[in-house]
Tab-separated table of C-alpha atoms and ligand atoms in Angstrom:
chain	number	residue	atom	x	y	z
A	1	MET	CA	0.000	0.000	0.000
A	2	ASP	CA	1.234	3.461	-0.830
A	3	PRO	CA	2.473	5.002	2.418
A	4	SER	CA	2.819	8.557	1.077
A	5	PRO	CA	0.293	11.157	2.258
A	6	GLY	CA	-0.967	11.441	-1.296
A	7	LEU	CA	-2.365	14.939	-1.675
A	8	SER	CA	0.621	16.609	-3.303
A	9	ASP	CA	2.191	13.653	-5.088
A	10	ALA	CA	-0.718	12.900	-7.394
A	11	GLN	CA	0.323	11.988	-10.897
A	12	PRO	CA	-1.916	12.198	-13.936
A	13	ALA	CA	-2.593	8.550	-14.866
A	14	SER	CA	-3.608	9.366	-18.419
A	15	GLY	CA	-4.417	12.258	-20.631
A	16	ARG	CA	-7.968	12.241	-19.302
A	17	THR	CA	-6.934	12.759	-15.699
A	18	GLY	CA	-6.263	16.237	-14.536
A	19	GLY	CA	-7.788	19.468	-13.342
A	20	ILE	CA	-9.389	19.645	-9.949
A	21	LEU	CA	-9.433	15.891	-9.284
A	22	ARG	CA	-5.715	15.602	-9.876
A	23	THR	CA	-5.067	18.239	-7.230
A	24	ILE	CA	-6.986	16.195	-4.636
A	25	GLY	CA	-5.163	13.036	-5.585
A	26	GLY	CA	-7.333	11.652	-8.433
A	27	SER	CA	-5.896	8.322	-9.543
A	28	THR	CA	-3.699	7.890	-6.438
A	29	LEU	CA	-6.846	8.072	-4.308
A	30	TRP	CA	-8.317	5.131	-6.222
A	31	ARG	CA	-5.124	3.144	-6.012
A	32	ARG	CA	-5.082	3.683	-2.263
A	33	ILE	CA	-8.726	2.844	-1.642
A	34	LEU	CA	-9.178	-0.168	-3.908
A	35	PRO	CA	-6.682	-2.486	-2.134
A	36	ARG	CA	-8.292	-1.636	1.205
A	37	VAL	CA	-11.765	-2.410	-0.104
A	38	ALA	CA	-10.467	-5.682	-1.560
A	39	LEU	CA	-8.789	-6.543	1.743
A	40	ALA	CA	-11.960	-5.805	3.724
A	41	LEU	CA	-14.039	-7.964	1.360
A	42	GLY	CA	-11.467	-10.752	1.666
A	43	VAL	CA	-11.633	-10.646	5.473
A	44	VAL	CA	-15.432	-10.764	5.402
A	45	LEU	CA	-15.378	-13.769	3.059
A	46	LEU	CA	-12.777	-15.513	5.214
A	47	LEU	CA	-14.759	-14.912	8.410
A	48	SER	CA	-17.962	-16.145	6.827
A	49	ALA	CA	-16.214	-19.362	5.786
A	50	CYS	CA	-14.670	-20.261	9.146
A	51	GLY	CA	-17.892	-20.542	11.186
A	52	GLY	CA	-19.536	-23.882	11.829
A	53	ALA	CA	-20.717	-25.612	14.963
A	54	GLU	CA	-17.453	-27.488	15.535
A	55	ARG	CA	-15.477	-24.353	16.200
A	56	PHE	CA	-18.362	-22.290	17.545
A	57	PRO	CA	-20.783	-24.675	19.283
A	58	GLN	CA	-23.184	-21.857	20.094
A	59	THR	CA	-23.421	-20.554	16.559
A	60	ALA	CA	-26.821	-19.340	15.412
A	61	LEU	CA	-25.769	-19.775	11.767
A	62	ASP	CA	-26.000	-23.572	11.645
A	63	PRO	CA	-29.697	-24.240	12.305
A	64	LYS	CA	-30.760	-27.732	13.429
A	65	SER	CA	-34.477	-27.262	14.011
A	66	ASP	CA	-37.362	-26.214	11.799
A	67	LEU	CA	-37.761	-22.980	13.750
A	68	ALA	CA	-34.057	-22.126	13.563
A	69	GLU	CA	-34.075	-22.864	9.827
A	70	ARG	CA	-36.978	-20.505	9.236
A	71	VAL	CA	-35.275	-17.686	11.114
A	72	ASP	CA	-31.997	-18.384	9.326
A	73	TRP	CA	-33.720	-18.278	5.940
A	74	LEU	CA	-35.199	-14.878	6.765
A	75	GLN	CA	-31.832	-13.584	7.892
A	76	ASN	CA	-30.164	-14.793	4.694
A	77	LEU	CA	-32.864	-13.196	2.555
A	78	THR	CA	-32.272	-9.859	4.286
A	79	ILE	CA	-28.499	-10.111	4.039
A	80	TYR	CA	-28.482	-11.078	0.347
A	81	LEU	CA	-30.890	-8.255	-0.515
A	82	ALA	CA	-28.762	-5.787	1.436
A	83	PHE	CA	-25.614	-6.972	-0.348
A	84	GLY	CA	-27.438	-6.642	-3.681
A	85	VAL	CA	-28.433	-3.058	-2.874
A	86	ALA	CA	-24.917	-2.165	-1.693
A	87	LEU	CA	-23.329	-3.657	-4.810
A	88	THR	CA	-25.771	-1.925	-7.176
A	89	VAL	CA	-25.285	1.445	-5.501
A	90	LEU	CA	-21.495	1.038	-5.534
A	91	LEU	CA	-21.461	0.107	-9.210
A	92	ILE	CA	-23.670	3.033	-10.232
A	93	LEU	CA	-21.637	5.373	-8.050
A	94	SER	CA	-18.341	4.151	-9.540
A	95	TYR	CA	-19.689	4.580	-13.051
A	96	ILE	CA	-20.831	8.123	-12.324
A	97	LEU	CA	-17.552	9.051	-10.643
A	98	VAL	CA	-15.492	7.868	-13.591
A	99	HIS	CA	-17.745	8.782	-16.469
A	100	PHE	CA	-18.795	12.251	-15.380
A	101	ARG	CA	-15.551	13.419	-13.840
A	102	TYR	CA	-14.340	16.884	-14.822
A	103	LYS	CA	-12.107	17.129	-17.863
A	104	PRO	CA	-10.187	20.275	-18.846
A	105	GLY	CA	-12.243	22.423	-21.099
A	106	ASP	CA	-15.579	20.863	-20.082
A	107	PRO	CA	-18.353	23.405	-20.170
A	108	MET	CA	-20.490	24.032	-17.074
A	109	PRO	CA	-22.971	21.085	-16.859
A	110	LYS	CA	-26.630	21.674	-17.496
A	111	GLN	CA	-28.284	22.710	-14.215
A	112	VAL	CA	-31.328	20.543	-13.379
A	113	HIS	CA	-33.785	20.664	-10.518
A	114	GLY	CA	-35.437	17.328	-9.826
A	115	ASN	CA	-36.001	14.331	-12.067
A	116	THR	CA	-39.369	12.659	-11.648
A	117	GLN	CA	-38.281	9.342	-13.137
A	118	LEU	CA	-35.250	9.003	-10.895
A	119	GLU	CA	-37.192	10.040	-7.829
A	120	LEU	CA	-39.905	7.516	-8.578
A	121	ALA	CA	-37.253	4.852	-9.052
A	122	TRP	CA	-35.498	5.430	-5.747
A	123	THR	CA	-38.790	5.561	-3.910
A	124	LEU	CA	-40.417	2.520	-5.499
A	125	ILE	CA	-37.430	0.144	-5.543
A	126	PRO	CA	-36.825	0.412	-1.762
A	127	ALA	CA	-40.571	0.116	-1.153
A	128	VAL	CA	-40.614	-3.144	-3.122
A	129	LEU	CA	-37.514	-4.438	-1.315
A	130	VAL	CA	-38.951	-3.584	2.094
A	131	SER	CA	-42.172	-5.441	1.282
A	132	ILE	CA	-40.157	-8.476	0.115
A	133	ILE	CA	-38.554	-8.486	3.582
A	134	ALA	CA	-41.622	-7.419	5.578
A	135	VAL	CA	-44.034	-10.129	4.453
A	136	PRO	CA	-41.881	-13.136	5.447
A	137	THR	CA	-40.753	-11.284	8.590
A	138	VAL	CA	-44.300	-10.903	9.865
A	139	GLN	CA	-45.019	-14.495	8.852
A	140	THR	CA	-41.956	-15.752	10.763
A	141	ILE	CA	-42.898	-13.713	13.835
A	142	PHE	CA	-46.252	-15.492	13.885
A	143	ASP	CA	-44.512	-18.840	13.240
A	144	THR	CA	-42.317	-18.364	16.302
A	145	GLN	CA	-45.451	-17.992	18.437
A	146	ALA	CA	-47.233	-20.964	16.860
A	147	GLU	CA	-49.276	-23.394	18.940
A	148	ALA	CA	-47.793	-26.830	19.425
A	149	PRO	CA	-49.187	-29.379	16.970
A	150	GLU	CA	-50.973	-32.547	18.109
A	151	GLY	CA	-48.549	-35.104	19.538
A	152	ALA	CA	-45.883	-32.604	20.566
A	153	LEU	CA	-43.610	-33.529	23.462
A	154	GLU	CA	-44.240	-31.153	26.355
A	155	VAL	CA	-41.377	-30.238	28.660
A	156	GLU	CA	-41.585	-27.748	31.500
A	157	VAL	CA	-38.510	-25.576	31.863
A	158	ILE	CA	-37.739	-23.761	35.097
A	159	GLY	CA	-34.915	-21.245	35.290
A	160	LEU	CA	-33.167	-20.831	38.639
A	161	GLN	CA	-30.049	-19.092	39.877
A	162	TRP	CA	-27.980	-20.666	38.189
A	163	TRP	CA	-29.296	-23.843	36.677
A	164	TRP	CA	-32.203	-25.272	34.702
A	165	GLU	CA	-34.832	-27.785	35.704
A	166	PHE	CA	-36.597	-29.849	33.028
A	167	ARG	CA	-39.832	-31.673	33.839
A	168	TYR	CA	-41.446	-34.237	31.567
A	169	PRO	CA	-45.094	-34.957	32.439
A	170	LEU	CA	-45.743	-38.629	31.622
A	171	ALA	CA	-48.951	-40.208	30.391
A	172	ASN	CA	-49.322	-42.156	33.667
A	173	GLY	CA	-49.337	-38.973	35.754
A	174	ASP	CA	-45.726	-39.242	36.926
A	175	THR	CA	-43.168	-36.584	36.134
A	176	VAL	CA	-39.571	-37.149	35.094
A	177	VAL	CA	-37.384	-34.413	36.535
A	178	THR	CA	-33.860	-33.671	35.418
A	179	ALA	CA	-31.495	-30.719	35.298
A	180	ASN	CA	-29.341	-28.797	32.850
A	181	GLU	CA	-29.429	-31.426	30.091
A	182	ILE	CA	-32.662	-31.554	28.132
A	183	HIS	CA	-33.242	-34.680	26.069
A	184	VAL	CA	-35.566	-34.603	23.059
A	185	PRO	CA	-36.367	-36.884	20.131
A	186	VAL	CA	-35.469	-35.962	16.554
A	187	GLY	CA	-38.430	-35.323	14.274
A	188	THR	CA	-41.034	-34.751	17.009
A	189	PRO	CA	-42.233	-31.230	17.762
A	190	VAL	CA	-41.145	-30.160	21.231
A	191	GLU	CA	-43.071	-27.607	23.242
A	192	LEU	CA	-41.161	-25.988	26.083
A	193	LYS	CA	-43.255	-24.223	28.709
A	194	MET	CA	-40.937	-22.001	30.644
A	195	THR	CA	-41.039	-20.126	33.872
A	196	SER	CA	-38.652	-18.973	36.589
A	197	ARG	CA	-38.626	-19.443	40.324
A	198	ASP	CA	-36.466	-16.394	41.062
A	199	VAL	CA	-35.343	-13.732	38.559
A	200	ILE	CA	-35.662	-13.323	34.789
A	201	HIS	CA	-33.518	-15.717	32.747
A	202	SER	CA	-33.468	-16.402	29.028
A	203	PHE	CA	-33.485	-19.846	27.458
A	204	TRP	CA	-31.265	-19.998	24.404
A	205	ILE	CA	-29.993	-22.956	22.447
A	206	PRO	CA	-28.966	-21.133	19.276
A	207	GLN	CA	-29.139	-24.099	16.905
A	208	MET	CA	-32.735	-24.813	18.009
A	209	GLY	CA	-34.010	-21.273	17.410
A	210	GLY	CA	-34.510	-17.971	19.110
A	211	LYS	CA	-34.255	-16.926	22.725
A	212	ARG	CA	-37.179	-16.986	25.136
A	213	ASP	CA	-37.306	-14.944	28.285
A	214	VAL	CA	-38.014	-17.049	31.360
A	215	VAL	CA	-40.007	-14.832	33.687
A	216	PRO	CA	-41.309	-15.530	37.212
A	217	GLY	CA	-45.100	-15.719	37.319
A	218	ARG	CA	-45.430	-16.224	33.558
A	219	VAL	CA	-45.296	-19.215	31.253
A	220	ASN	CA	-43.572	-18.538	27.944
A	221	ARG	CA	-43.546	-21.136	25.198
A	222	ILE	CA	-41.356	-22.142	22.337
A	223	VAL	CA	-42.118	-24.887	19.825
A	224	PHE	CA	-39.547	-26.466	17.524
A	225	THR	CA	-38.734	-29.780	15.906
A	226	PRO	CA	-35.107	-30.947	16.201
A	227	LEU	CA	-33.894	-32.148	12.813
A	228	GLU	CA	-30.649	-33.945	13.573
A	229	ALA	CA	-29.359	-36.040	16.475
A	230	GLY	CA	-26.577	-34.381	18.412
A	231	VAL	CA	-25.596	-32.336	21.428
A	232	TYR	CA	-26.396	-28.633	21.190
A	233	LEU	CA	-24.999	-26.170	23.677
A	234	GLY	CA	-26.933	-23.297	25.146
A	235	GLN	CA	-26.589	-20.556	27.660
A	236	CYS	CA	-28.783	-18.337	29.781
A	237	ALA	CA	-29.010	-15.173	27.724
A	238	GLU	CA	-30.346	-12.660	30.230
A	239	PHE	CA	-28.176	-11.255	32.992
A	240	CYS	CA	-29.466	-12.932	36.150
A	241	GLY	CA	-26.844	-12.362	38.835
A	242	GLU	CA	-23.209	-13.000	39.505
A	243	SER	CA	-23.038	-16.493	37.994
A	244	HIS	CA	-25.159	-15.715	34.928
A	245	ALA	CA	-22.264	-16.675	32.661
A	246	LEU	CA	-22.082	-20.083	34.365
A	247	MET	CA	-25.729	-20.946	33.668
A	248	LYS	CA	-25.279	-23.225	30.713
A	249	MET	CA	-27.357	-26.056	29.363
A	250	ARG	CA	-27.238	-28.633	26.630
A	251	LEU	CA	-29.909	-30.137	24.467
A	252	ILE	CA	-29.397	-33.743	23.488
A	253	ALA	CA	-31.413	-34.737	20.427
A	254	HIS	CA	-31.805	-38.518	20.143
A	255	GLU	CA	-33.241	-40.846	17.576
A	256	PRO	CA	-36.791	-41.639	18.802
A	257	GLU	CA	-36.038	-45.163	20.184
A	258	GLU	CA	-33.007	-43.877	22.023
A	259	PHE	CA	-35.067	-41.064	23.519
A	260	ALA	CA	-37.779	-43.484	24.624
A	261	ALA	CA	-35.134	-45.608	26.358
A	262	TRP	CA	-33.690	-42.549	28.077
A	263	LEU	CA	-37.105	-41.412	29.305
A	264	GLU	CA	-37.994	-44.907	30.513
A	265	ASN	CA	-34.840	-45.098	32.570
A	266	GLU	CA	-35.345	-41.596	33.991
A	267	ALA	CA	-38.829	-42.606	35.130
A	268	ARG	CA	-37.404	-45.385	37.333
A	269	PRO	CA	-36.536	-44.784	40.971
A	270	ALA	CA	-32.889	-44.494	41.946
A	271	VAL	CA	-30.613	-47.522	41.793
A	272	GLU	CA	-30.417	-49.274	45.172
A	273	PRO	CA	-26.904	-50.112	46.441
A	274	THR	CA	-26.573	-53.877	46.834
A	275	ASP	CA	-23.731	-54.191	49.311
A	276	SER	CA	-24.948	-52.971	52.684
A	277	ALA	CA	-21.414	-52.554	54.076
A	278	SER	CA	-19.952	-50.661	51.147
A	279	ALA	CA	-18.739	-47.077	50.784
A	280	VAL	CA	-21.692	-46.588	48.447
A	281	MET	CA	-24.125	-47.540	51.192
A	282	ALA	CA	-22.361	-45.214	53.613
A	283	GLY	CA	-22.663	-42.491	50.980
A	284	LYS	CA	-26.340	-43.204	50.517
A	285	GLN	CA	-26.969	-42.809	54.229
A	286	LEU	CA	-25.127	-39.485	54.262
A	287	VAL	CA	-26.941	-38.146	51.194
A	288	THR	CA	-30.479	-39.308	51.862
A	289	GLY	CA	-30.431	-39.030	55.623
A	290	GLY	CA	-28.270	-35.948	55.936
A	291	VAL	CA	-27.952	-32.419	54.780
A	292	CYS	CA	-28.300	-33.142	50.988
A	293	ALA	CA	-31.905	-34.319	51.395
A	294	GLY	CA	-32.933	-30.848	52.509
A	295	CYS	CA	-32.607	-29.573	48.926
A	296	HIS	CA	-32.390	-32.600	46.603
A	297	ILE	CA	-34.846	-35.322	45.687
A	298	ILE	CA	-33.655	-38.847	44.928
A	299	ARG	CA	-36.733	-40.824	43.983
A	300	GLY	CA	-36.966	-44.228	45.579
A	301	THR	CA	-35.129	-43.105	48.710
A	302	SER	CA	-36.093	-41.134	51.791
A	303	ALA	CA	-34.844	-37.928	50.094
A	304	GLN	CA	-38.285	-36.942	48.812
A	305	PHE	CA	-38.902	-33.368	49.808
A	306	GLY	CA	-36.023	-31.098	48.763
A	307	ARG	CA	-37.080	-28.750	46.000
A	308	LEU	CA	-34.313	-26.133	46.080
A	309	GLY	CA	-31.658	-28.080	44.169
A	310	PRO	CA	-31.637	-30.389	41.157
A	311	ASP	CA	-33.290	-33.811	41.300
A	312	LEU	CA	-30.399	-36.274	41.614
A	313	THR	CA	-32.245	-39.535	40.885
A	314	HIS	CA	-30.198	-40.199	37.724
A	315	LEU	CA	-27.329	-37.819	38.280
A	316	ALA	CA	-24.671	-40.235	37.028
A	317	ARG	CA	-26.193	-40.272	33.534
A	318	ARG	CA	-25.614	-36.562	33.044
A	319	THR	CA	-22.433	-35.635	31.206
A	320	THR	CA	-21.908	-32.425	33.172
A	321	ILE	CA	-22.599	-30.999	36.617
A	322	ALA	CA	-23.073	-27.496	38.025
A	323	ALA	CA	-25.149	-26.365	35.006
A	324	GLY	CA	-22.791	-27.474	32.282
A	325	ILE	CA	-19.581	-25.981	33.593
A	326	MET	CA	-17.821	-29.206	34.728
A	327	ASP	CA	-17.602	-32.740	33.408
A	328	ASN	CA	-19.442	-35.222	35.584
A	329	ASN	CA	-16.624	-37.183	37.234
A	330	ALA	CA	-15.484	-38.044	40.764
A	331	GLU	CA	-12.922	-35.273	40.997
A	332	ASN	CA	-15.336	-32.548	39.889
A	333	LEU	CA	-18.179	-33.893	42.044
A	334	HIS	CA	-15.818	-33.757	44.996
A	335	ALA	CA	-14.740	-30.174	44.222
A	336	TRP	CA	-18.313	-29.055	43.607
A	337	ILE	CA	-19.849	-30.597	46.716
A	338	SER	CA	-17.052	-29.558	49.052
A	339	ASN	CA	-17.372	-25.887	48.122
A	340	ALA	CA	-19.894	-24.970	45.434
A	341	PRO	CA	-19.701	-21.176	45.873
A	342	GLU	CA	-15.988	-21.355	45.161
A	343	VAL	CA	-16.698	-22.946	41.782
A	344	LYS	CA	-19.789	-20.872	41.051
A	345	PRO	CA	-19.922	-17.541	42.906
A	346	GLY	CA	-23.243	-17.070	44.662
A	347	ALA	CA	-24.283	-20.737	44.366
A	348	LEU	CA	-26.822	-21.523	47.081
A	349	MET	CA	-25.407	-24.939	48.021
A	350	PRO	CA	-23.325	-24.376	51.174
A	351	PRO	CA	-20.224	-26.437	51.997
A	352	PRO	CA	-21.737	-29.527	53.650
A	353	GLY	CA	-19.373	-29.758	56.611
A	354	LEU	CA	-18.402	-33.355	55.863
A	355	SER	CA	-15.068	-34.997	56.537
A	356	GLU	CA	-12.843	-35.957	53.618
A	357	GLN	CA	-13.797	-39.610	54.089
A	358	GLU	CA	-17.516	-38.802	54.179
A	359	LEU	CA	-17.186	-36.692	51.014
A	360	ARG	CA	-15.665	-39.699	49.248
A	361	TYR	CA	-18.601	-41.866	50.345
A	362	VAL	CA	-21.045	-39.252	49.047
A	363	VAL	CA	-19.288	-39.060	45.667
A	364	ALA	CA	-19.147	-42.864	45.460
A	365	TYR	CA	-22.909	-43.073	45.994
A	366	LEU	CA	-23.744	-40.264	43.563
A	367	GLN	CA	-21.715	-41.996	40.866
A	368	THR	CA	-23.976	-45.049	41.080
A	369	LEU	CA	-27.138	-43.066	40.268
A	370	TYR	CA	-27.643	-44.291	36.725
B	1	LIG	CU1	-29.981	-17.072	34.184
B	1	LIG	CU2	-28.563	-15.475	33.145
């Protein structure tokens, strides 16, 4: 790129260049601007090519549900139209700049005041473009609020500081309760009914569609059909306190049979330890008879009444703990239980006041909860 300041060093590029434009840097100006424009376009193209869910698991540009696809289509339509307008305007502008530039000896141009045809054109063309965007926009807005079709899977979503509860009402009247990892079948419409037990959160799994505010005292809905099996990451998208950024979730879309098997297992009571003298049994006694039971339910045990923390009945099947911020393994369970607020500032679970040995028993029991 030409590093010189460029106002005084302008050279006439051809016989046609000269006069006033030469004194403000005529052809040099072009030579300086064009490479920058080309570079900027190159960067944009490069950035648009390096997206993808592998590198950016929370991308909104790789839709995997019908709802997300519809929104993505609308966004693309708008972007392509905008690029078309920008390109057309730039081309016309470039043509005018080159073709009508001042040449020595040119007479004073004809002075005009208004041109009805041009004015009609630049009023009507944008009006047409805006209606091309407006009609599908309004349609998509209504689509995002659509009622769930017959046979949709209903899941209740509850946002809490700083985790998610998912409740699946079953046909037999029971409810499967899990946390932070929502399982759904591919190809079946899913209706999430969402509310909050404390402050306003926002449910957002970008590849499944738009955000939904999760508001105490209200039930908001979102309906979508997952299109492809996989694990899709999400994140609370409304500032909700000091650990807002640690309020993650994941949606696991299964093939239908796999989902049915998952749900069937979740509906069972907790696994019962077999060896009455084992560390696992000692852990069970600590968890279900001690301080944990005040906030956590483990179905099939005496821990039946805690509603403040996640249901732990099938904790060991979850891939993460602490709302998606740690892998579910013995080391992390130990760190999390021994001092949750250290891992997640503001977390309500207090250090349990257990000895090192007791903590190991607790972790051993929790790891059996398949
Ligand atoms: Cu919940 Cu941010």
